[in-house]
GROMACS .gro file of C-alpha atoms in nm:
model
  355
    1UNK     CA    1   2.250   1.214   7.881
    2UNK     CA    2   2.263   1.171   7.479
    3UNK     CA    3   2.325   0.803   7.540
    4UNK     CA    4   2.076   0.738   7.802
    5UNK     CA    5   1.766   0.885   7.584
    6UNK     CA    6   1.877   0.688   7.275
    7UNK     CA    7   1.922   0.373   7.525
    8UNK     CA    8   1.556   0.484   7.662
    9UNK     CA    9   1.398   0.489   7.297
   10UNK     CA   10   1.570   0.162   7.162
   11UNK     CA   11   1.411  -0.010   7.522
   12UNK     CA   12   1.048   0.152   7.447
   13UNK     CA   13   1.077   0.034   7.085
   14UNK     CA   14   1.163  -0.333   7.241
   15UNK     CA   15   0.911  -0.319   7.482
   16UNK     CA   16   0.647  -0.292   7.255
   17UNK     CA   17   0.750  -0.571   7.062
   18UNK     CA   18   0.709  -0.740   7.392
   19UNK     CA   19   0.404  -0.645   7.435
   20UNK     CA   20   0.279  -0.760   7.026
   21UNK     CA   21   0.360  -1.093   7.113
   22UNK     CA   22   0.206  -1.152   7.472
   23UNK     CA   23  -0.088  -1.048   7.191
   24UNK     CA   24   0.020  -1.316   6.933
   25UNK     CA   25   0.082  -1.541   7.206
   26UNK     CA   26   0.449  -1.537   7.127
   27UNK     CA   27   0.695  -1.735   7.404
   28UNK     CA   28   1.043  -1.670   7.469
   29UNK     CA   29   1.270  -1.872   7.249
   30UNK     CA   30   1.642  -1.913   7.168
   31UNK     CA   31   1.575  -1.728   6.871
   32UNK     CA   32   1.385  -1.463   7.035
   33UNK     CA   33   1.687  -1.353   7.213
   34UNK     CA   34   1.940  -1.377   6.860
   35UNK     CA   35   1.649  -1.146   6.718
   36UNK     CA   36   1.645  -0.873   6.978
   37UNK     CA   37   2.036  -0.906   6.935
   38UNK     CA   38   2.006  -0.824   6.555
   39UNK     CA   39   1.726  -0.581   6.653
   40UNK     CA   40   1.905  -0.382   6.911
   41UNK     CA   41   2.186  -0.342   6.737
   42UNK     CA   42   2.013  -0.190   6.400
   43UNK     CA   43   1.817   0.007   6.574
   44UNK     CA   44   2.096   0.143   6.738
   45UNK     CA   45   2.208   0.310   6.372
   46UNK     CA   46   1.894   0.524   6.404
   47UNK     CA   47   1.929   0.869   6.489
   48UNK     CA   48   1.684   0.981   6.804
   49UNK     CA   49   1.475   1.212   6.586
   50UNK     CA   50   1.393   0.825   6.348
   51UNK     CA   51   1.362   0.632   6.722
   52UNK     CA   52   1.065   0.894   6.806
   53UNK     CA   53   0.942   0.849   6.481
   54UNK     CA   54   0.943   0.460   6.475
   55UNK     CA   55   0.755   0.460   6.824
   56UNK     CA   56   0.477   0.666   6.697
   57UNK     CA   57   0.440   0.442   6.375
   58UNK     CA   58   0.420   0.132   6.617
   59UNK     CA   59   0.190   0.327   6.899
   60UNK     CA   60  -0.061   0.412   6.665
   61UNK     CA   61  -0.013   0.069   6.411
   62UNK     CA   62  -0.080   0.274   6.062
   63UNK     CA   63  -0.311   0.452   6.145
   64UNK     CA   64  -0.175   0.802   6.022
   65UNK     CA   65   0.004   0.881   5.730
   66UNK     CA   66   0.389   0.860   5.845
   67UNK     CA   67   0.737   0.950   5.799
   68UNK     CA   68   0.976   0.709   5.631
   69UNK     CA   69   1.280   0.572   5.870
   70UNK     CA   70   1.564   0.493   5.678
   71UNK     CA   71   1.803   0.251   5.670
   72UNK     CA   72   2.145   0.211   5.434
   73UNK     CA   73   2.031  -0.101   5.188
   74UNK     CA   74   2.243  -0.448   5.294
   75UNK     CA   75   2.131  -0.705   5.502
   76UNK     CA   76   2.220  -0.783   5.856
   77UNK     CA   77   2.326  -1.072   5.949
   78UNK     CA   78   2.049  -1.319   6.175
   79UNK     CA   79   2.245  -1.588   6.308
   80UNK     CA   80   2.389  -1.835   6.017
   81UNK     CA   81   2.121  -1.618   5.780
   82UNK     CA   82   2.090  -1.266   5.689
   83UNK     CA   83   1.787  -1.008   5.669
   84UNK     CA   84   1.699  -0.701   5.523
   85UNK     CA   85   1.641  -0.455   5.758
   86UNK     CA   86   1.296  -0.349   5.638
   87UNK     CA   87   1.185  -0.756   5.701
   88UNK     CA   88   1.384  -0.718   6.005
   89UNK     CA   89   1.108  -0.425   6.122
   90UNK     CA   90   0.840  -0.589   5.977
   91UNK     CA   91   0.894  -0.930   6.186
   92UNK     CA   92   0.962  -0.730   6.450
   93UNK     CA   93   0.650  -0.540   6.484
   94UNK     CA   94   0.371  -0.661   6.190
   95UNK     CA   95   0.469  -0.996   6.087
   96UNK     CA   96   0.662  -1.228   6.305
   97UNK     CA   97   0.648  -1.529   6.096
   98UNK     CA   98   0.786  -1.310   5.758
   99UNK     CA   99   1.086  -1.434   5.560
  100UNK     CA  100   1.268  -1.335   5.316
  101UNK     CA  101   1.097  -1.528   5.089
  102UNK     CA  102   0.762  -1.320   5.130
  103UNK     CA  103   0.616  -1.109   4.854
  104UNK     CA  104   0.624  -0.755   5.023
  105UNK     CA  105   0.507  -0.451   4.845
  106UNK     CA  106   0.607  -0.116   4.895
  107UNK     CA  107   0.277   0.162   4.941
  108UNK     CA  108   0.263   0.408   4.681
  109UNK     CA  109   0.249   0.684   5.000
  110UNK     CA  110   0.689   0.530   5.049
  111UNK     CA  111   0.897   0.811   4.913
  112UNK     CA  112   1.184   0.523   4.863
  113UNK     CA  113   1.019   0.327   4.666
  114UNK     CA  114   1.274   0.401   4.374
  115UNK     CA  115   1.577   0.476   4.603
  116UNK     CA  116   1.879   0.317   4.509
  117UNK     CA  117   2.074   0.380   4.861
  118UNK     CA  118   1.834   0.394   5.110
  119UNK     CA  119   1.541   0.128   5.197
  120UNK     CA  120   1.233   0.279   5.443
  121UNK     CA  121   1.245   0.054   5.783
  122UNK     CA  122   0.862   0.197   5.885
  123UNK     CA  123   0.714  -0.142   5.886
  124UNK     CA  124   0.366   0.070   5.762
  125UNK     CA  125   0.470   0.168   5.415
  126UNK     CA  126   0.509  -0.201   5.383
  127UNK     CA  127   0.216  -0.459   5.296
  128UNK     CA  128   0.187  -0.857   5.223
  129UNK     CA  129   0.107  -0.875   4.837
  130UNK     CA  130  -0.169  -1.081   4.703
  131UNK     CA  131  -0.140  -1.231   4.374
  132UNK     CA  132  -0.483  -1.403   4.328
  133UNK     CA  133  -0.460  -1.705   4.015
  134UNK     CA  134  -0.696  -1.614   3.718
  135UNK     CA  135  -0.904  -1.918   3.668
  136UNK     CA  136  -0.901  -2.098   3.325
  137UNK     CA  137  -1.290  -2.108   3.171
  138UNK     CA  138  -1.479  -2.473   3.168
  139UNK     CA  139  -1.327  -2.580   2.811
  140UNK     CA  140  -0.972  -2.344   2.811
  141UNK     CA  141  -0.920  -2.062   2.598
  142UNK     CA  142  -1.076  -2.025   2.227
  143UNK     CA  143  -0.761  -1.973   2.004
  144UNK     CA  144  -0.923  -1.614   1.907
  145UNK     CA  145  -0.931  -1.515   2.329
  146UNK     CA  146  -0.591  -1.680   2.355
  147UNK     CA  147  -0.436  -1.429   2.106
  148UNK     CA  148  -0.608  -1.121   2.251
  149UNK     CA  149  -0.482  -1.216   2.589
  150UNK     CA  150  -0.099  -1.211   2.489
  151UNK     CA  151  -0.212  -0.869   2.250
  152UNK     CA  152  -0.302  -0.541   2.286
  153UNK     CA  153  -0.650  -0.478   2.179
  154UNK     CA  154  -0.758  -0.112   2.081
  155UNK     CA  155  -1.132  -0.067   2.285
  156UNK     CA  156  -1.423   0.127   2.142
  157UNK     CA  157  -1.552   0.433   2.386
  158UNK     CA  158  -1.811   0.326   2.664
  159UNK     CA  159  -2.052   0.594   2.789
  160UNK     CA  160  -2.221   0.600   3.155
  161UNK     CA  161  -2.160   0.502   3.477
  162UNK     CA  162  -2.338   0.189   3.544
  163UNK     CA  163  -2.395  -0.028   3.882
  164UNK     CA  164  -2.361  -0.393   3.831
  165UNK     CA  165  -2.610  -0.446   4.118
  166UNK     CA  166  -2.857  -0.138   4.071
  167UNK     CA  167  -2.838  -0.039   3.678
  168UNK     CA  168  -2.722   0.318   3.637
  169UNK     CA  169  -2.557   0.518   3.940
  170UNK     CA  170  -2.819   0.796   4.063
  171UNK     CA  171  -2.559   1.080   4.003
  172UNK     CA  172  -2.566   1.298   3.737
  173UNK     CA  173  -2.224   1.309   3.494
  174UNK     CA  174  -2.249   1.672   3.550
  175UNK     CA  175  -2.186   1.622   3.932
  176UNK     CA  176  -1.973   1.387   3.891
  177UNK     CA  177  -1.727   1.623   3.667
  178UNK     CA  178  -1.792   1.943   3.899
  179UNK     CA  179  -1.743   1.785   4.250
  180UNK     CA  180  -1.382   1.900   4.391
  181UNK     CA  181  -1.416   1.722   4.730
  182UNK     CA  182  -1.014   1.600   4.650
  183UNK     CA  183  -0.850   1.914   4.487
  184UNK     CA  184  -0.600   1.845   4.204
  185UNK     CA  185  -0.486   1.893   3.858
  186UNK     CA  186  -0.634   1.705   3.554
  187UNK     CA  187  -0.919   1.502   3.490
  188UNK     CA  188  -1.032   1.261   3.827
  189UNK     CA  189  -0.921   0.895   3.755
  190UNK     CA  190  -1.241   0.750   3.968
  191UNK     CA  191  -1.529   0.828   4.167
  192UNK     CA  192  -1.665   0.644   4.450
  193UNK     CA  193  -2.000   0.582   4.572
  194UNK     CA  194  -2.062   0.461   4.930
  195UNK     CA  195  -2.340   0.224   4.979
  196UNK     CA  196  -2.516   0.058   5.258
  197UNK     CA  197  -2.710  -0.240   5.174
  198UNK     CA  198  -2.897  -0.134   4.857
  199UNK     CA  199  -2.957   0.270   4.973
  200UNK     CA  200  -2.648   0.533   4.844
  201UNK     CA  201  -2.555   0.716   5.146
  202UNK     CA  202  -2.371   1.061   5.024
  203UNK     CA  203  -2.303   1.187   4.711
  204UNK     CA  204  -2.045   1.081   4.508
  205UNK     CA  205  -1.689   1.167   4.610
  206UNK     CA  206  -1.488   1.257   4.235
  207UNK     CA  207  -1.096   1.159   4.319
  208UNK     CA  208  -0.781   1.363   4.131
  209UNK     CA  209  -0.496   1.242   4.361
  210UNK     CA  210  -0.277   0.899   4.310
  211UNK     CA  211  -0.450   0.755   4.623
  212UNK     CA  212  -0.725   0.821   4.891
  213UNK     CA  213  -0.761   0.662   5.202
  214UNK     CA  214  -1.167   0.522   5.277
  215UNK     CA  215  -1.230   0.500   5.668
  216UNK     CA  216  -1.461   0.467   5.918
  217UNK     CA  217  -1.216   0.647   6.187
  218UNK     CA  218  -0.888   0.754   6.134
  219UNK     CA  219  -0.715   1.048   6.365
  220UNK     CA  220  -0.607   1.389   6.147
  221UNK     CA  221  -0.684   1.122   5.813
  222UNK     CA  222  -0.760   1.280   5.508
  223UNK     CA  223  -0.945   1.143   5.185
  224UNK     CA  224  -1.304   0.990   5.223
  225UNK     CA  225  -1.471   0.956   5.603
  226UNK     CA  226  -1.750   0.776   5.550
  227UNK     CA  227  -1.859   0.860   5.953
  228UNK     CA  228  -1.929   1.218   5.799
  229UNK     CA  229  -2.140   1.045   5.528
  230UNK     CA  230  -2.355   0.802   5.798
  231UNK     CA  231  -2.663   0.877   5.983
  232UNK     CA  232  -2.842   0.712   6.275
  233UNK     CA  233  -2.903   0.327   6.155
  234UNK     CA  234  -3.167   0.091   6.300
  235UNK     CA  235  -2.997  -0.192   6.193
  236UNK     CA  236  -2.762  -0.350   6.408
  237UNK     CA  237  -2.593  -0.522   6.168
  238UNK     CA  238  -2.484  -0.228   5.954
  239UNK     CA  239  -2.345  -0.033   6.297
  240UNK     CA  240  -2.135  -0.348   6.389
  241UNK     CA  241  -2.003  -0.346   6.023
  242UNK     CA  242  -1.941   0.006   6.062
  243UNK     CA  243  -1.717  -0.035   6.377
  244UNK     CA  244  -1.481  -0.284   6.185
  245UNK     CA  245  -1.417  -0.103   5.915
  246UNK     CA  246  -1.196   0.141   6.129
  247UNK     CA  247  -0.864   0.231   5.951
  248UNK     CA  248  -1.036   0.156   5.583
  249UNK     CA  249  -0.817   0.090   5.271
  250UNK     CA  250  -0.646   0.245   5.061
  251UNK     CA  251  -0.674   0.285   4.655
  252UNK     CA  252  -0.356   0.412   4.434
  253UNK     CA  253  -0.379   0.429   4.112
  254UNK     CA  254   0.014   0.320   3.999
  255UNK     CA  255   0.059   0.397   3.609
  256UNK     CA  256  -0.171   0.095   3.431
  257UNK     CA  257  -0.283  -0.064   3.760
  258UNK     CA  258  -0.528   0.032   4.039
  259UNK     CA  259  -0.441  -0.118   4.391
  260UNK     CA  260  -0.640  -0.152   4.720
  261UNK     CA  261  -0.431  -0.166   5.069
  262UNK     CA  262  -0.616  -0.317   5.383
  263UNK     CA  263  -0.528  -0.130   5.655
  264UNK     CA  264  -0.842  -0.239   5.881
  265UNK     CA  265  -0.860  -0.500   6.104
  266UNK     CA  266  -1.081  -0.716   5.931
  267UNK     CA  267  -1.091  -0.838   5.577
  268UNK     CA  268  -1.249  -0.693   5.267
  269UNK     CA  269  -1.365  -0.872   5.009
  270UNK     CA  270  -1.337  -0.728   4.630
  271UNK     CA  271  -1.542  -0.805   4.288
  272UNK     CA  272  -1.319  -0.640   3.969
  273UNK     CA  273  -1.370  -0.681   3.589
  274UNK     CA  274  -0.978  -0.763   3.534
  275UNK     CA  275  -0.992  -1.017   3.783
  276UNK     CA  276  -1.313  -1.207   3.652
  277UNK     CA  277  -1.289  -1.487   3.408
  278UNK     CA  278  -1.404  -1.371   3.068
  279UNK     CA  279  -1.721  -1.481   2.951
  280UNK     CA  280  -1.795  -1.711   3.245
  281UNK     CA  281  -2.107  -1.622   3.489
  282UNK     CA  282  -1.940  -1.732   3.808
  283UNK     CA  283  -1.872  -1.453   4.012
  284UNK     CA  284  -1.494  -1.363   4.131
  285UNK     CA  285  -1.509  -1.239   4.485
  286UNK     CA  286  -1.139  -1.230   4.646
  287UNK     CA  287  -1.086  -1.181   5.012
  288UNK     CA  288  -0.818  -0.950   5.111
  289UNK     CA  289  -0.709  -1.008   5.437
  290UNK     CA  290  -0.583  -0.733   5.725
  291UNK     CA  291  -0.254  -0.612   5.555
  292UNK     CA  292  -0.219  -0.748   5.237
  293UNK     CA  293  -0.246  -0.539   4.886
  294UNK     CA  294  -0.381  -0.680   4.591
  295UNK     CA  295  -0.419  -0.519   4.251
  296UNK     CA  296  -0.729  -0.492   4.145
  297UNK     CA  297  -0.750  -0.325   3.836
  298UNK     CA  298  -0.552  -0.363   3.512
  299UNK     CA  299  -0.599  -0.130   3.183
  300UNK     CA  300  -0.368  -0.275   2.982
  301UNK     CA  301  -0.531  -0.620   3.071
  302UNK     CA  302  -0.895  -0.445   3.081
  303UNK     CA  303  -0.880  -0.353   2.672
  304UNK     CA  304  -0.829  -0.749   2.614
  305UNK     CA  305  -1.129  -0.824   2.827
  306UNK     CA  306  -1.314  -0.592   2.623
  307UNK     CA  307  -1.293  -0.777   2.274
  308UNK     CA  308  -1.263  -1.123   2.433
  309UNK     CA  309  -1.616  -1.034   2.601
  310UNK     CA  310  -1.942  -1.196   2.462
  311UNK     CA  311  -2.272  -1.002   2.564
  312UNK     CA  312  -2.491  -1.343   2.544
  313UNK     CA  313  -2.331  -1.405   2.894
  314UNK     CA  314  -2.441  -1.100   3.054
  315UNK     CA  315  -2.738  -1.126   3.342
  316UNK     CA  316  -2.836  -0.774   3.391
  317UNK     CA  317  -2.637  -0.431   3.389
  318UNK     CA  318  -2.251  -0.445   3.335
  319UNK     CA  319  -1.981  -0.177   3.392
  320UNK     CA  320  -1.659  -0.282   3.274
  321UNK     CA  321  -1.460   0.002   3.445
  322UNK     CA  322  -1.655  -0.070   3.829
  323UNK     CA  323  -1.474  -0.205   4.097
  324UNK     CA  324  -1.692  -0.314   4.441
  325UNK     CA  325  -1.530  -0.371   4.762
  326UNK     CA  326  -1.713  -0.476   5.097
  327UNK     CA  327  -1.616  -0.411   5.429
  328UNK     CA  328  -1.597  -0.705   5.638
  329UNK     CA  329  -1.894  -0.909   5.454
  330UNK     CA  330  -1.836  -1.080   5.203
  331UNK     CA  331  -2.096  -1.226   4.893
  332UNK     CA  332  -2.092  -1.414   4.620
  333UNK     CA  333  -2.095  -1.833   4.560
  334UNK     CA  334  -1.956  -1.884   4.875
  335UNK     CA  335  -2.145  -1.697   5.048
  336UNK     CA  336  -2.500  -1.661   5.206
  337UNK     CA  337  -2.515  -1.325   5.050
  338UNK     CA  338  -2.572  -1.372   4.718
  339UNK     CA  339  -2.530  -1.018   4.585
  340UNK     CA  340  -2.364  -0.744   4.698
  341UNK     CA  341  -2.670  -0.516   4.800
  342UNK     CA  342  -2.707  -0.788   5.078
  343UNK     CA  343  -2.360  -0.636   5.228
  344UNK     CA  344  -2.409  -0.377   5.527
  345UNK     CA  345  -2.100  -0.134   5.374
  346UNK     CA  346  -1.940  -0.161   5.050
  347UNK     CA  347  -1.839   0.090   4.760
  348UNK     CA  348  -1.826   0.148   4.398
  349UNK     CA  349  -1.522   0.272   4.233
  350UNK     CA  350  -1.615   0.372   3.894
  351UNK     CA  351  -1.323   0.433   3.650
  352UNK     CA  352  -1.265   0.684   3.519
  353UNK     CA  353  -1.223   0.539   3.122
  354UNK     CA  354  -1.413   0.695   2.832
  355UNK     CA  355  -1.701   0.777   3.033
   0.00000   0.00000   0.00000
C-alpha cells in the first residue's frame, strides 16, 4: 500500500509535467525520456509528506507562500552531464530550457538559502536573475564621478517624500509613521503608494517586514491586496490591467539591496535611482519579465549617486530614495507612454532613508 501511494504521487507529479509542455508545445524526444529517468528516480528520494507538498507547489504555480522540499546537495547525473537537483525541478516544471549555466536566485521567503547540507527542490523559491548593464554617460565618466563610484561617499540628510511624477506624495509624515497595516519591530524600511493613472487609490501602506507580496489576487496571500484598495472603474483599460497583474511581485529588502520578484504572468516594468545613469536625462525603464528578480535598489551604491549628482540636470521634482514599478505597461523612451501617470497600475516605493 506504502509503495503504491508513493508510486501514485511520483506519476501525478509526472503527469503534470506532461501536461506544462502540451502548454509549451513541448514533443516527445530522446531526451525527454533520459529526463523523466533522472526525474523519477530523484523524486523517488522524497518522502510522501515532500511528494504532497511538491504537487501543491506545481497545482497552484506560486501562488501561495510554500514549504521548502529538500534535497541532499550533489548533482545527479543527466546522461554524459550532471544536474543539480533544484535545476533538475526547475526544468522540470518552470523552465525547460534552464542549464546549469543560468543565473538562478534563491527568494528571500527560502529558509535554505544559507544551508550548507541541504538545497530546497520547490522550483517557487527559485527565480531567473536579472542583471541589467549600467549605461556609460555620452562622454564617460569625469575623473571626480569615477572616484566616487569605486568610494564610499558619506550623504547629507534628505527630508520629504517626494513623487517624481506628481511633486510631493499627498500623505502626511505623521500617517506615514503611525500606520501599522504590516505589524513589526523597528522603524518601516518603505512605504508604498498605489496609483492608477495619475489618481492615488488608498492610503499609504507603511512596511516593517523583510518582504511583502503586492497582488491583484492571491488565495490566503498576505501583504498588500490592492483588490481591497480598487473601486468600480470606467475605464476599460485600467480593469484589463488589473486582471494581469494577478499573483503581483514581491519586494525584500536583503541587507544593502532592495529586490522585486515577478511572480505575475505578465511583465513589469521598473524606474529606480540606482539603476539610472547619473546626471543624464534619459530615462531608465527595465522590463522584468514573468519570473525573473532583479535588484532594484542599492544603498551602498545610492550614497555615490548622491555626490556624483548635479541638480542643473533635474526637470521637475526628484526623490532619490523612490522606486516606481508598473504593472504590465510600460513608459518611458520606448514607449508611447511617456510618463508614468499615463500607466493604468503602478506604485511608489518610497525608502525609507533620512526622511
Amino acid at each position: 500500500m506504502f509503495r503504491s501511494k508513493r508510486s501514485g504521487l511520483v506519476k501525478r507529479l509526472w503527469k503534470l509535467r506532461i501536461l506544462q509542455n502540451e502548454e509549451w508545445g513541448a514533443d516527445e524526444s530522446p531526451e525527454e525520456l533520459e529526463l523523466k529517468s533522472v526525474a523519477q528516480s530523484m523524486l523517488k528520494r522524497l518522502k510522501e509528506r515532500q511528494l504532497d507538498v511538491l504537487i501543491q507547489i506545481i497545482e497552484q504555480r506560486g501562488g501561495e507562500a510554500t514549504e521548502c522540499v529538500l534535497l541532499p546537495k550533489g548533482d545527479l547525473r543527466l546522461g554524459r552531464r550532471s544536474v543539480a537537483p533544484h535545476i533538475l525541478c526547475c526544468r522540470l516544471w518552470r523552465w525547460p530550457s534552464l542549464s546549469n549555466n543560468s543565473e538562478l536566485k534563491q527568494l528571500s521567503c527560502c529558509s535554505t538559502v544559507n544551508d550548507l547540507a541541504y538545497v530546497c527542490c520547490n522550483p517557487y523559491h527559485w527565480s531567473l536573475l536579472m542583471k541589467p548593464d549600467l549605461p556609460i554617460p555620452k562622454g564617460g565618466w569625469t575623473p571626480s564621478e569615477r572616484v566616487k563610484l569605486t568610494e564610499h561617499v558619506d550623504r547629507p540628510p534628505d527630508n520629504g517624500i517626494v513623487s517624481t511624477e506628481t511633486g510631493m506624495t499627498p500623505t502626511s509624515r505623521r500617517e506615514i509613521l503611525t500606520d501599522t497595516s504590516l505589524s513589526g519591530k523597528g522603524p518601516h524600511w518603505c512605504s508604498i503608494a498605489y496609483w492608477e493613472l495619475r489618481q492615488r487609490v488608498g492610503r499609504l501602506l507603511t512596511v516593517f517586514e523583510p518582504s511583502i507580496n503586492i497582488f491583484q489576487l492571491l488565495p490566503r496571500g498576505d501583504g498588500m491586496c490592492l483588490q481591497i484598495l480598487q473601486d468600480d472603474c470606467t475605464s476599460e483599460t485600467i480593469r484589463r490591467t488589473r486582471d494581469k497583474i494577478g499573483f503581483g511581485i514581491v519586494l525584500s529588502r536583503e541587507k544593502d539591496e532592495v529586490w522585486a520578484y515577478n511572480l505575475s504572468q505578465f511583465p513589469v516594468f521598473v524606474n529606480s535611482p540606482t539603476l539610472d545613469i547619473p546626471n543624464s536625462r534619459m530615462l531608465c525603464v527595465y522590463k522584468v519579465m514573468p519570473g525573473y528578480s532583479l535588484k532594484i535598489f542599492d544603498y551602498e551604491h545610492a550614497h555615490v549617486m548622491k555626490e556624483i549628482r548635479d541638480p542643473k540636470y533635474f526637470d521637475g521634482p526628484y526623490d532619490p530614495s523612490c522606486i516606481r514599478i508598473s504593472f504590465a505597461k510600460g513608459w518611458g523612451p520606448n514607449y508611447s507612454r511617456q510618463f508614468i501617470t499615463s500607466c493604468p497600475c503602478w506604485i511608489e516605493v518610497l525608502l525609507n532613508i533620512d526622511r
